[in-house]
Every structure is written in C-alpha cells, then in structure tokens.
Coordinates of C-alpha atoms in Angstrom, one line a residue:
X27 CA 198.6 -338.6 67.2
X28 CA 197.3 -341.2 69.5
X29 CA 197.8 -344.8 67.6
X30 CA 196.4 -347.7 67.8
X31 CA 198.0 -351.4 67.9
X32 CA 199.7 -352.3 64.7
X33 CA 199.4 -349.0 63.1
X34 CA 201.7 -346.6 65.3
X35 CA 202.8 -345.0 68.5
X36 CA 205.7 -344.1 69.7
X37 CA 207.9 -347.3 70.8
X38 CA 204.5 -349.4 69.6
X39 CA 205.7 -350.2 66.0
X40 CA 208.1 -352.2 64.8
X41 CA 209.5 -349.7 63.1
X42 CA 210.0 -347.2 66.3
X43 CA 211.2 -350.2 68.0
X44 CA 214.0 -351.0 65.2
X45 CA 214.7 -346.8 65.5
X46 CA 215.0 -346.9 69.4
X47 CA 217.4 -350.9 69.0
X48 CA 219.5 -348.6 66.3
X49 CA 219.8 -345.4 67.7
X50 CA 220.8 -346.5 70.8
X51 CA 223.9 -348.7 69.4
X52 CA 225.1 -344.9 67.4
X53 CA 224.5 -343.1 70.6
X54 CA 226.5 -345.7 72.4
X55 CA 229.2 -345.8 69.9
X56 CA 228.8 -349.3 69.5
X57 CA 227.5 -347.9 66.2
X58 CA 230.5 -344.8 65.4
X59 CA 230.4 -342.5 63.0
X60 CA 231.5 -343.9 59.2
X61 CA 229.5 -347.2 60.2
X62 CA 227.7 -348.9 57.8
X63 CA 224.0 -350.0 58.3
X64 CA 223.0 -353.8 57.5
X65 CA 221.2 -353.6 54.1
X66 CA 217.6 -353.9 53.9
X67 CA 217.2 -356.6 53.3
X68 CA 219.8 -358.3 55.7
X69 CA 218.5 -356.2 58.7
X70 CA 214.7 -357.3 57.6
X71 CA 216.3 -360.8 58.3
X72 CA 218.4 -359.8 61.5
X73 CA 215.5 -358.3 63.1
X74 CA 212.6 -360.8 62.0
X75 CA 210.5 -357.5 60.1
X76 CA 209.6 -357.2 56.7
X77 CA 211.6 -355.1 54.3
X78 CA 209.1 -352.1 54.2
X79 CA 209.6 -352.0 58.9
X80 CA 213.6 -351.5 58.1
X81 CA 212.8 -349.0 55.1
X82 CA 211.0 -346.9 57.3
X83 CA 212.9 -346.8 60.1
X84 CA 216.2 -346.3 58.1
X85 CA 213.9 -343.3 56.6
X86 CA 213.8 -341.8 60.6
X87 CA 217.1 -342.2 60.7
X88 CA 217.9 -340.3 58.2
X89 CA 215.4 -337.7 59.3
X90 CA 216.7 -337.1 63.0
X91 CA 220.3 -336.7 61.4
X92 CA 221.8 -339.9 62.8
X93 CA 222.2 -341.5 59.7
X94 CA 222.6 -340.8 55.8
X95 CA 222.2 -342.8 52.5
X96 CA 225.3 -342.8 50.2
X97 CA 225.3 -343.8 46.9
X98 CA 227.1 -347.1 46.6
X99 CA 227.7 -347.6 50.7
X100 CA 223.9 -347.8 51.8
X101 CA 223.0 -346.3 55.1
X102 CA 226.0 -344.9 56.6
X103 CA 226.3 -343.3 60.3
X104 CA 226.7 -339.9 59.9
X105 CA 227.4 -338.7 63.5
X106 CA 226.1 -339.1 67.0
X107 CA 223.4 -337.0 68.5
X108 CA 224.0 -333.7 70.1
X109 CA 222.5 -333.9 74.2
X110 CA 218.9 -333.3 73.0
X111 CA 219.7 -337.8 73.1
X112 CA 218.7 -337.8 69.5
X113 CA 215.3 -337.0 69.3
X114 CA 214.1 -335.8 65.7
X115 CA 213.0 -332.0 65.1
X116 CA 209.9 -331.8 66.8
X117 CA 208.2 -331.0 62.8
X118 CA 209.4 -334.1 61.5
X119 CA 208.3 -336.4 64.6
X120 CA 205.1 -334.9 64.1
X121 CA 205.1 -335.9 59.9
X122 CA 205.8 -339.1 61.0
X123 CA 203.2 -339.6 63.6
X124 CA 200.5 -338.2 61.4
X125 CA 202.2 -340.9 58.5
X126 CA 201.5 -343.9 60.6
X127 CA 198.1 -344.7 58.8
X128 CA 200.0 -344.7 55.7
X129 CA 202.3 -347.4 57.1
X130 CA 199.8 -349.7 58.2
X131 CA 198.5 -349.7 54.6
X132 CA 201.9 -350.6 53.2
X133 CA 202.6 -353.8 55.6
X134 CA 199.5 -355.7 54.3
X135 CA 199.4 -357.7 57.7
X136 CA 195.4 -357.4 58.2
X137 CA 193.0 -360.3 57.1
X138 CA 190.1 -357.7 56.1
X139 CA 191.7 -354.0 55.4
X140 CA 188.1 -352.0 55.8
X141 CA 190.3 -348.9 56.6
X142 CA 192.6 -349.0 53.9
X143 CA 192.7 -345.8 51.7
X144 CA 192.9 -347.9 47.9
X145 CA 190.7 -350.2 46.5
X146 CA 192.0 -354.0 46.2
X147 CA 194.1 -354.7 43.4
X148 CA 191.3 -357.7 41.9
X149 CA 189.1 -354.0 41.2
X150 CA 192.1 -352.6 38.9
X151 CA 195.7 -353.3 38.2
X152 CA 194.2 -357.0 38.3
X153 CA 190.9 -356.9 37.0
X154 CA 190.7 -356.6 33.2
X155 CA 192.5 -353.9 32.4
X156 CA 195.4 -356.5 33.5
X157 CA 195.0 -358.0 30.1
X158 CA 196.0 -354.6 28.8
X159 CA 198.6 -353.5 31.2
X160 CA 200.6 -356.9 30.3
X161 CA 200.2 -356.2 26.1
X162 CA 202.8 -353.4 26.4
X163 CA 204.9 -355.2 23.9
X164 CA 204.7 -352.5 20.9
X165 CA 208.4 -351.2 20.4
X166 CA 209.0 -347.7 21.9
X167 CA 210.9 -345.0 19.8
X168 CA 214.3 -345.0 20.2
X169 CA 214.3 -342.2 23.0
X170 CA 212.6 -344.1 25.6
X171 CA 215.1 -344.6 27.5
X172 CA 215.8 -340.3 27.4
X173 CA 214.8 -338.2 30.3
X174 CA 212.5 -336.2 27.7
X175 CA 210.2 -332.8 28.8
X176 CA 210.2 -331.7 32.6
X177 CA 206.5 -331.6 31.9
X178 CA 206.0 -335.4 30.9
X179 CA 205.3 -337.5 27.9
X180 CA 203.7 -335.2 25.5
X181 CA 201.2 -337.1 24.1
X182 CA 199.9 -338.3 27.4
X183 CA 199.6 -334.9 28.7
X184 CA 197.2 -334.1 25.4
X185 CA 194.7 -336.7 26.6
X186 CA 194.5 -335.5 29.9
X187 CA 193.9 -332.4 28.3
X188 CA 191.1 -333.9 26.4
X189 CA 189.8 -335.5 29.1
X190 CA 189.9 -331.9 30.7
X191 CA 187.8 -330.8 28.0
X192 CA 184.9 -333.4 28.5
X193 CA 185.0 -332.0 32.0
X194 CA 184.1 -328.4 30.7
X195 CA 187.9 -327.2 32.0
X196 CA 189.9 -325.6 29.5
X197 CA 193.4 -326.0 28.9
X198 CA 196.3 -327.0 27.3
X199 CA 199.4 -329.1 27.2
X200 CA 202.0 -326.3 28.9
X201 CA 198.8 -326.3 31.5
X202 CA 200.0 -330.1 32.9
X203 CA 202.5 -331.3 34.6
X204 CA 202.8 -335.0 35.0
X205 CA 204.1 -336.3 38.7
X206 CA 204.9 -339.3 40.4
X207 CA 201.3 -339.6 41.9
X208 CA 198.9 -337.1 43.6
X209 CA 201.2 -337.0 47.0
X210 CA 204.2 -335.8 44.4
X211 CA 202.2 -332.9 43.0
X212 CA 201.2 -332.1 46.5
X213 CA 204.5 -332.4 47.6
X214 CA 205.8 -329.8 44.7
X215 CA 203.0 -327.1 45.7
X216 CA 204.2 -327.2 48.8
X217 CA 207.7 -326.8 48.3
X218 CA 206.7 -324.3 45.6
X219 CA 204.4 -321.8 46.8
X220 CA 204.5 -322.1 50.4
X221 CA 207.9 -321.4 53.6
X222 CA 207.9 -322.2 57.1
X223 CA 205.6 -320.4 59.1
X224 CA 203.2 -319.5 56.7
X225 CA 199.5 -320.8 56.9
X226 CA 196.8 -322.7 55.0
X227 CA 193.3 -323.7 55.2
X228 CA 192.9 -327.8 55.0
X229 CA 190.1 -329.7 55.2
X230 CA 188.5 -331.0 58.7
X231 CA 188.6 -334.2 58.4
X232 CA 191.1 -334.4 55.6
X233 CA 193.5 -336.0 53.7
X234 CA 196.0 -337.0 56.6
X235 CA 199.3 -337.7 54.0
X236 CA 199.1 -333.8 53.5
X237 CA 198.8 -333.1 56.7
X238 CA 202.1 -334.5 57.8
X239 CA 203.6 -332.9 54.4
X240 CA 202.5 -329.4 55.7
X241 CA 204.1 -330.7 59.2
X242 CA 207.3 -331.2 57.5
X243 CA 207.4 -328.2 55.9
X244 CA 206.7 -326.3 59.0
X245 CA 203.4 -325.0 57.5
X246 CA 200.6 -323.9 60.1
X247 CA 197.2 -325.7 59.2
X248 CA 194.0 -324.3 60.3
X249 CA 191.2 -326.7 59.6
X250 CA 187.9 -325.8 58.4
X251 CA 185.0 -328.0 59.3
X252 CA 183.6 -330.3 56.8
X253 CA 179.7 -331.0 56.2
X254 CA 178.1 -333.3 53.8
X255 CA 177.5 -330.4 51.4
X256 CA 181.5 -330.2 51.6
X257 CA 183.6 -327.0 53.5
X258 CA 181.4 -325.0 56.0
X259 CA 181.5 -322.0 54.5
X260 CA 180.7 -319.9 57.6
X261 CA 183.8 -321.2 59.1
X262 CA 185.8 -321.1 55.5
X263 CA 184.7 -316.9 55.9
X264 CA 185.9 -316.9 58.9
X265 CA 189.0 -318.2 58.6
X266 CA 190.2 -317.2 55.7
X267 CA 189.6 -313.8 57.3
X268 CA 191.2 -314.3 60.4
X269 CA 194.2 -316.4 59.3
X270 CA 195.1 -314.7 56.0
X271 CA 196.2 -317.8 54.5
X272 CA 197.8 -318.5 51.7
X273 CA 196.3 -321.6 50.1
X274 CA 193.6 -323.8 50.9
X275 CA 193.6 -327.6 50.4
X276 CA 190.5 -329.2 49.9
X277 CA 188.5 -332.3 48.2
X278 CA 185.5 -331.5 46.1
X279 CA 184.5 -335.4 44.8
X280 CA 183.9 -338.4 46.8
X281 CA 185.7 -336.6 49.5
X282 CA 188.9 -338.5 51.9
X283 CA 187.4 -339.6 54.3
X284 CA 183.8 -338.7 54.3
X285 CA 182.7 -339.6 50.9
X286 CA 180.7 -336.2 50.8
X287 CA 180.9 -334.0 47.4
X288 CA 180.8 -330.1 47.3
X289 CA 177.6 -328.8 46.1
X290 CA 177.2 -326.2 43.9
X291 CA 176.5 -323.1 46.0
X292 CA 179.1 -324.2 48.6
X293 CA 181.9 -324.4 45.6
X294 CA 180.6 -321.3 44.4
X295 CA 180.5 -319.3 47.7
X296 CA 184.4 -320.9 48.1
X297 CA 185.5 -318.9 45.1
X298 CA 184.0 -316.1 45.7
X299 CA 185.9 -315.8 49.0
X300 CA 188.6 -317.1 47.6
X301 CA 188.7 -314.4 45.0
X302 CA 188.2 -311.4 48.1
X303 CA 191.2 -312.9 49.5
X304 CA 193.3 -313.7 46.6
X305 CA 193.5 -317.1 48.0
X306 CA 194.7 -320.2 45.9
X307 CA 193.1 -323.6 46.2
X308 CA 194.4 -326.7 46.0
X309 CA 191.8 -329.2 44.8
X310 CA 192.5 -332.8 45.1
X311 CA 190.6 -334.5 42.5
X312 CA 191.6 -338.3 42.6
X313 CA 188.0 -339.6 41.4
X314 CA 187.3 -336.5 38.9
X315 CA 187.7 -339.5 35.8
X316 CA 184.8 -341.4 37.1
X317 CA 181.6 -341.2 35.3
X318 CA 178.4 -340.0 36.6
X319 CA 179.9 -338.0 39.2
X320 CA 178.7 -334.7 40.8
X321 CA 180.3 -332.1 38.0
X322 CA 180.9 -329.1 40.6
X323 CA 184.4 -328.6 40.6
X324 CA 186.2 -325.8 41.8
X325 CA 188.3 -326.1 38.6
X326 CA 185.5 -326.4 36.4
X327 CA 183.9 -323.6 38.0
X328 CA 187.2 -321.7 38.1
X329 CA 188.9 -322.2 34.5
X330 CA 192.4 -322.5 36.9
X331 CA 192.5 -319.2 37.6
X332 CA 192.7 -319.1 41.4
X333 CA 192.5 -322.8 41.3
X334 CA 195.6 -325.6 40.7
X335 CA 194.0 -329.1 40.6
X336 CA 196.0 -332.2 41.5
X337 CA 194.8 -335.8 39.7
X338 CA 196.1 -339.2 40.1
X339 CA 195.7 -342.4 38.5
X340 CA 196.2 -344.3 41.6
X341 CA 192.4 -344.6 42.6
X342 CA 191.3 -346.0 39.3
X343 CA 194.0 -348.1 37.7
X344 CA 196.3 -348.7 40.2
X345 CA 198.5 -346.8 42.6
X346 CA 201.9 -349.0 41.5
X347 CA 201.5 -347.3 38.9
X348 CA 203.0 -344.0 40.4
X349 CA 201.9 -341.2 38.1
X350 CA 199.5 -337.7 38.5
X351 CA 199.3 -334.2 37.5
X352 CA 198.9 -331.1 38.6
X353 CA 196.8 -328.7 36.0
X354 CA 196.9 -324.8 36.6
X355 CA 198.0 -321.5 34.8
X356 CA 200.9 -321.6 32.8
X357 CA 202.7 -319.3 34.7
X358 CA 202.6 -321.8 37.8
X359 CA 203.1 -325.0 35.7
X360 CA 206.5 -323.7 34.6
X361 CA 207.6 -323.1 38.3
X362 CA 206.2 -326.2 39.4
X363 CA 208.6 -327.9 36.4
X364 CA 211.4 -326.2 37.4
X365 CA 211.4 -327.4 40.9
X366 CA 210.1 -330.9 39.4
X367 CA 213.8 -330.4 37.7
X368 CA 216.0 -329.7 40.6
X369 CA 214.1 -332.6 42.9
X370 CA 213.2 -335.3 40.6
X371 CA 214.4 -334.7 36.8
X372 CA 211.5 -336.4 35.5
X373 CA 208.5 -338.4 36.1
X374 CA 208.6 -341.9 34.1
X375 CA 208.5 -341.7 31.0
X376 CA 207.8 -345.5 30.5
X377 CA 204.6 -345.6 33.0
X378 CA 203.3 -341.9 30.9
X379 CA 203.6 -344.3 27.8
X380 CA 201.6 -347.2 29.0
X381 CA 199.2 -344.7 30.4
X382 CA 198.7 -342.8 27.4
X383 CA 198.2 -346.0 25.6
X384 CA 195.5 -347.1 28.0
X385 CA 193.3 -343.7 27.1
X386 CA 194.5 -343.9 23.0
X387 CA 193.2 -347.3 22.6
X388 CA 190.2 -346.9 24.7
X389 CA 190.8 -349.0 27.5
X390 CA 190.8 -346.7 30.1
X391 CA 187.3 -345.4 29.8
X392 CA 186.0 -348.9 29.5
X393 CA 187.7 -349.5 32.4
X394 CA 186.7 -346.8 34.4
X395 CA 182.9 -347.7 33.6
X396 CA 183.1 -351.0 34.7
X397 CA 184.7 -349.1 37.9
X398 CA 182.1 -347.4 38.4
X399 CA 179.4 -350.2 38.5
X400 CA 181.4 -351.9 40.9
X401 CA 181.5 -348.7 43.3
X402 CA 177.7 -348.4 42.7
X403 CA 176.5 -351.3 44.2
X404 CA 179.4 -351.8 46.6
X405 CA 178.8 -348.4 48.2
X406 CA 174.6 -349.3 47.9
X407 CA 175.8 -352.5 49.8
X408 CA 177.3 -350.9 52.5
X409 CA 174.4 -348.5 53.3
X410 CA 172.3 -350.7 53.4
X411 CA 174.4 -352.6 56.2
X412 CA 174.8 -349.6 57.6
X413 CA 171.4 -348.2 57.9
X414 CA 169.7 -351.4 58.8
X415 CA 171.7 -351.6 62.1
X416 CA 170.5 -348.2 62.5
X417 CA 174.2 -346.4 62.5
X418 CA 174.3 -343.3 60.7
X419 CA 176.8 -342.1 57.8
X420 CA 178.3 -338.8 57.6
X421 CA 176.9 -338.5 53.8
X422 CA 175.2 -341.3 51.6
X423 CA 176.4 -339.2 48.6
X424 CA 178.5 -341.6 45.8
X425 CA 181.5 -340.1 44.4
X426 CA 184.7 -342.4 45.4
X427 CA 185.2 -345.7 47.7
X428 CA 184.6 -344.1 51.2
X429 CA 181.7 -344.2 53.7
X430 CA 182.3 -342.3 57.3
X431 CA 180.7 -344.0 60.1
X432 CA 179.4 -342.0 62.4
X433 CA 180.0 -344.2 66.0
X434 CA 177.6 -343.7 69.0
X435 CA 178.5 -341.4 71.6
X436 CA 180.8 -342.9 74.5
X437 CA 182.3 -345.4 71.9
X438 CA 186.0 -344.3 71.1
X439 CA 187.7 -344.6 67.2
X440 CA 190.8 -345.6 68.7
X441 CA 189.2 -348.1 70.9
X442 CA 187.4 -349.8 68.4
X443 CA 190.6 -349.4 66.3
X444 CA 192.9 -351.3 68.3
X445 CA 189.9 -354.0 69.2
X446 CA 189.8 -354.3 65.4
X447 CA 193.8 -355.2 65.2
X448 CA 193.2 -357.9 67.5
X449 CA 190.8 -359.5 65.0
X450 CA 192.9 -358.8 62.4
X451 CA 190.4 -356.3 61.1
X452 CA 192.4 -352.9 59.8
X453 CA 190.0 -350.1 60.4
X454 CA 191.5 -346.2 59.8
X455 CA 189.8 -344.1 62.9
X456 CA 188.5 -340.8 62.4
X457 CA 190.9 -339.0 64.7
X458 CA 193.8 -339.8 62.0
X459 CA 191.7 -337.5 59.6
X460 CA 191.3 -334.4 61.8
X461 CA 193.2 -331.3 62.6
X462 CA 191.0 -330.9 66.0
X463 CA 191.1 -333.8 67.7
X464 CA 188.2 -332.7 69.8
X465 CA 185.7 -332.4 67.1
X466 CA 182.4 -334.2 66.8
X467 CA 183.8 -335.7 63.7
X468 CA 186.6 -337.3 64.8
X469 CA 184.2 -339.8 66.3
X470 CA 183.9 -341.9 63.5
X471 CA 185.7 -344.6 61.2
X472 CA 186.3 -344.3 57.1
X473 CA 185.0 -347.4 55.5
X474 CA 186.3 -348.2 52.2
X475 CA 183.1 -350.1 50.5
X476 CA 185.6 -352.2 47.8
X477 CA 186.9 -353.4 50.8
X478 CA 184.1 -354.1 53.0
X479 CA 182.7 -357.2 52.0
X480 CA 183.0 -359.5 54.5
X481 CA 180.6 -360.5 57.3
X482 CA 182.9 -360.7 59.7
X483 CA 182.9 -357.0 59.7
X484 CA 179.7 -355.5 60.1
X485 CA 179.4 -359.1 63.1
X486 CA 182.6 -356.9 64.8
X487 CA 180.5 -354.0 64.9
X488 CA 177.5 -355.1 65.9
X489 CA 179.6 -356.9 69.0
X490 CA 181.5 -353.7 69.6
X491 CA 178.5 -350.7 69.0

C-alpha cells in the first residue's frame, strides 16, 4: 500500500521507525535473547511517541518473531532473526500495511479528522446518552463478576433478537453471539470457516480492516466492483464462477466507504447466485439499527440461511464500547462459540449489561433517532458543499456517515492525502479502500459528514481541485 505522511509507509511512521531502532539493537545483540523490552509506557517516554506508536510497534515485533509478551515480564526477546535480516512473513507485512489507516485513526494527531471511519464522540458516547452511560449505578447480581454463556449476556442477546424482529429477520437467542465489536466477529468467521489459500469475494472499495484480516490469514481476495446500486452483479456472476469462492464479504447499508446501499434487485440477484453456488455471505451491517434506512438486507431477504450478518454498536453509541454480534444458523453460532471459547473466553459481560440496559429502558432507540437527524442534515450539508463546487459523489444515497468524493482526473488520492497532513487535515484516500489499485474508483476520498464541518476543509479543496 502506498501511504501517505502521518498515516504509514514503510520506515515513514513512527511506529516502523521505533520497529527498525528495535530490531536492529536484537539483531545486533545489543538486544540478546531473554532481554526485556522497556514497558510501554517507559519506551513512549524514551523515544518521545505516544503510548499507542510503542503498542504498535511492540505488536510487529511480536509478529515478525523477534519478540514475545510474557505474562508478568512484558515484552521479552525471544531470539534473533534467521538471515532473511528479520523481515516479517511477507502475509503479515502486508496486514499491517493495509492496517495503517487504522493507525492514523487511533493517534488523534489531526486538527480536522474528515477521513476518520467513527463519528466524534460529542455525536454519541458524549452526547446525551452520556447522561445514561454514567447512571450504571443499579447493583449487578452476584455473578457479574462470572465468565457466564460463551454466547453473551442472555438478556442482551433477547433484545437484539427483538430488534431483529422489527427488521423482519427471524431468530432466536442460540441464533447470536455477542463479540468484542464487528472486527471480532469478522475475525471469528475467518478463523472459522475459512484456511490459507482459500478464496473470497470482498467488496471493491471495501472495508480495508478486513482486508488486512484476510491478508493475515493467508486468504486470497478477489474484489468485485462496487456501483451505487451496491455489488456489480455482472462481475459478482462472474466471479463467483470463475473463482469458486467460499464466502463473500460485503456491505449492504450506508456502505464503507461509498455510502451507497444495495437495492433490491441487486440483493436479490446476489442470493440467487449465491444460492447456485452454495456460497456464504458475510454482511456487515454496522448502521442496520438506524431508522429510516433502506430495508434490503441480504439477511432480511435471506432469513440467515446462506447469510451470517455481523452488527456492532460501535457506529451508534460508541466504539469504546467494544461489543457486536454475529447472527446466523444455529449450527454456525455454536462453532463460532466454540472458537469464541478457545480465543477469547467471553465477551464482557459488564459492557452486555449496560448495553442491554440502554435498549430495556428505552434509551437506545431515543438515541438512535436523535442520531439519525444529526446524519440527515449533516450528510444534506455536505452535498450541498459538494455539488455546488460542482464535484461529483460516488452515491447521494443516506444510510451511514460516509460520502466518496469522486476527485478530477490527473488529481492523485494520495497526493491530496499527504497535502492534507501538512494542514493537519486527516483525509482517508480511496486507494486504502480497494483491492485494485488501478480502478477508476480508487480515485477518490471517503468523507465522513459528522466530521466534516469545518470551512477550512471544503477552502483545502477548492485550493487543491
């Protein structure tokens, strides 16, 4: 992945540059084997970076085998590289290039964060709701502190279920499983139902945090070209037929990055395929809670038979928060707990109690209404900056917080990117978001319209396009 300045390339973050100080001293053997690391926090104060740059490049350590993390000894040199000079496996090095967006996100350094995949915290965790997440004073049953059901907090999982039911999908408690967020259940599919080598279908553009999970994992990904409408199904056919793969992940509401929806005949004509090929689908429903949205879900249209959809509370209350689900068959919950099990125990059984609160006592919905309303007009707000410079968006449907601008030909994303850095303006280029690099859509930026109120801005674009 190219990168641009102070979101990631190779040797260009502080992160890779911590990596390249650290893995030099092991490979030196001024770092030997049995050596303990500086502790975060220490090395954040050593090296002048913030906690999250040393977290991070700890975490590559760990990845390329130079170092490991022992319970009560920290980060521990395990043994010095072998004469391929340390470099990691070449899977892994790709994960983490594809991750670099994320990264950017976490280190909060930019002044206006246009590119940033959440919605600032003013529109959730500290909005009103606040007033409830902070009245958590009732006293929890003795078991609290217990590990409980593999599948989560019981009671939570039956208002998801009835939330299901508003949504016209059918299903019951044993059909959830509660996760540590949307990546966690995508995470678990993966390591579930899929081994290295095998292929999938993803969206083009897409959801880049799966990408470099399926990188990881070793998993081939063939991407099929998004339209407003959502998945070109001409090239879906095609692929599905030429590929034979074994699940497809896609977005069907206010769609990451786009902000297109799936229509109705393109989510039909997906499962009809689907259902030639015996293919799975992953649907990754982060806005499915949001009122007045498009109702054309592959789930909802599917009744989870060939479908297994992932939600998350991290896009409307707040992505602290940590918590998701994954609903599908019974059959596939139960192996999806198992491995849930072996990797995690549990999810928190403290957050699935607040949460479950939230929905019992009505705060949640009332929440997400007044959510709503506030993407309304932001997202009217933004086309109508948009549109009067004369720019064009990829889709002026409404279904989550993203716009995708469309940039004029000869201007590159990564360009305006790294022009954007140097104006302290955080802006997430298209490229990031696509399998092939080379396609007509990777010429573009993802606006998040929560996050896109200042002048300043739309004044950098007009300067720069």
């Amino acid at each position: 992945m190219t990168a641009i300045d102070g979101v990631g390339s190779r040797g260009g973050t502080l992160a890779e540059s911590v990596v390249e100080r650290l893995r030099e001293e092991i490979i030196s053997g001024a770092l030997p084997a049995g050596s303990r690391l500086l502790s975060i926090r220490k090395a954040a104060d050593a090296m002048g970076v913030s906690k999250n740059t040393v977290v991070e490049a700890y975490d590559r350590l760990v990845a390329a085998g130079l170092v490991a993390a022992r319970k009560g000894s920290g980060f521990v040199v395990v043994h010095a590289p072998e004469a391929d000079g340390g470099q990691r496996p070449r899977h892994v090095a790709e994960a983490v290039d594809i991750a670099s967006l994320l990264s950017a996100q976490l280190e909060q350094s930019f002044q206006i964060r246009v590119g940033d995949g959440r919605p600032p915290a003013s529109w959730t965790e500290q909005s009103e709701i606040k007033r409830h997440l902070g009245s958590y004073g009732r006293a929890p049953p003795a078991d609290t502190d217990a590990y409980g059901s593999a599948l989560g907090f019981l009671p939570l999982r039956q208002q998801i279920v009835r939330r299901l039911a508003a949504q016209q999908i059918e299903a019951r408690e044993d059909n959830v499983l509660m996760t540590f967020g949307a990546n966690h259940a995508l995470d678990l599919v993966i390591r579930g139902m899929l081994s290295a080598g095998d292929t999938v279908l993803v969206d083009d553009p897409g959801y880049y945090p799966l990408f470099a999970k399926l990188a990881l994992a070793q998993v081939k990904m063939v991407g099929v070209r998004r339209t407003p409408d959502g998945p070109d199904i001409t090239d879906f056919t095609a692929k599905l037929a030429a590929e034979r793969p074994k699940l497809f992940f896609t977005q069907s509401l206010g769609h990451n990055p786009t902000g297109g929806s799936t229509t109705l005949p393109v989510a039909h004509a997906i499962l009809t395929a689907a259902g030639r090929h015996n293919l799975t689908v992953v649907e990754d429903d982060p806005f499915a809670d949001l009122p007045l949205v498009s109702a054309n879900r592959l789930a909802t249209l599917d009744q989870l038979n060939n479908v297994i959809s992932v939600g998350t509370f991290a896009k409307t209350l707040s992505a602290s928060l940590r918590s998701g689900f994954i609903v599908a068959r019974r059959d596939r919950i139960a192996a999806l707990a198992e491995l849930k099990m072996l990797t995690t125990v549990n999810s928190s059984g403290h957050v699935e109690r607040l949460l479950h609160r939230l929905m019992a006592d009505g705060h949640y919905e009332r929440h997400l209404k007044r959510l709503w309303q506030r993407i309304e007009a932001a997202s009217f707000s933004v086309q109508g900056w948009l549109h009067q410079a004369g720019w064009r968006t990829f889709s002026d449907t409404i279904g989550g917080y993203y716009q995708y601008l469309m940039l004029p030909a000869g201007v590159s994303d990564i360009d305006l990117a790294r022009a954007g850095a140097k104006e302290s303006i955080f802006i997430a280029p298209g490229s990031v978001f696509c399998v092939d690099k080379q396609s007509p859509l990777a010429r573009g930026i993802r606006i998040n319209v929560s996050r896109a109120e200042d002048a300043k801005f739309y004044e950098f674009l007009l300067r720069k396009l």
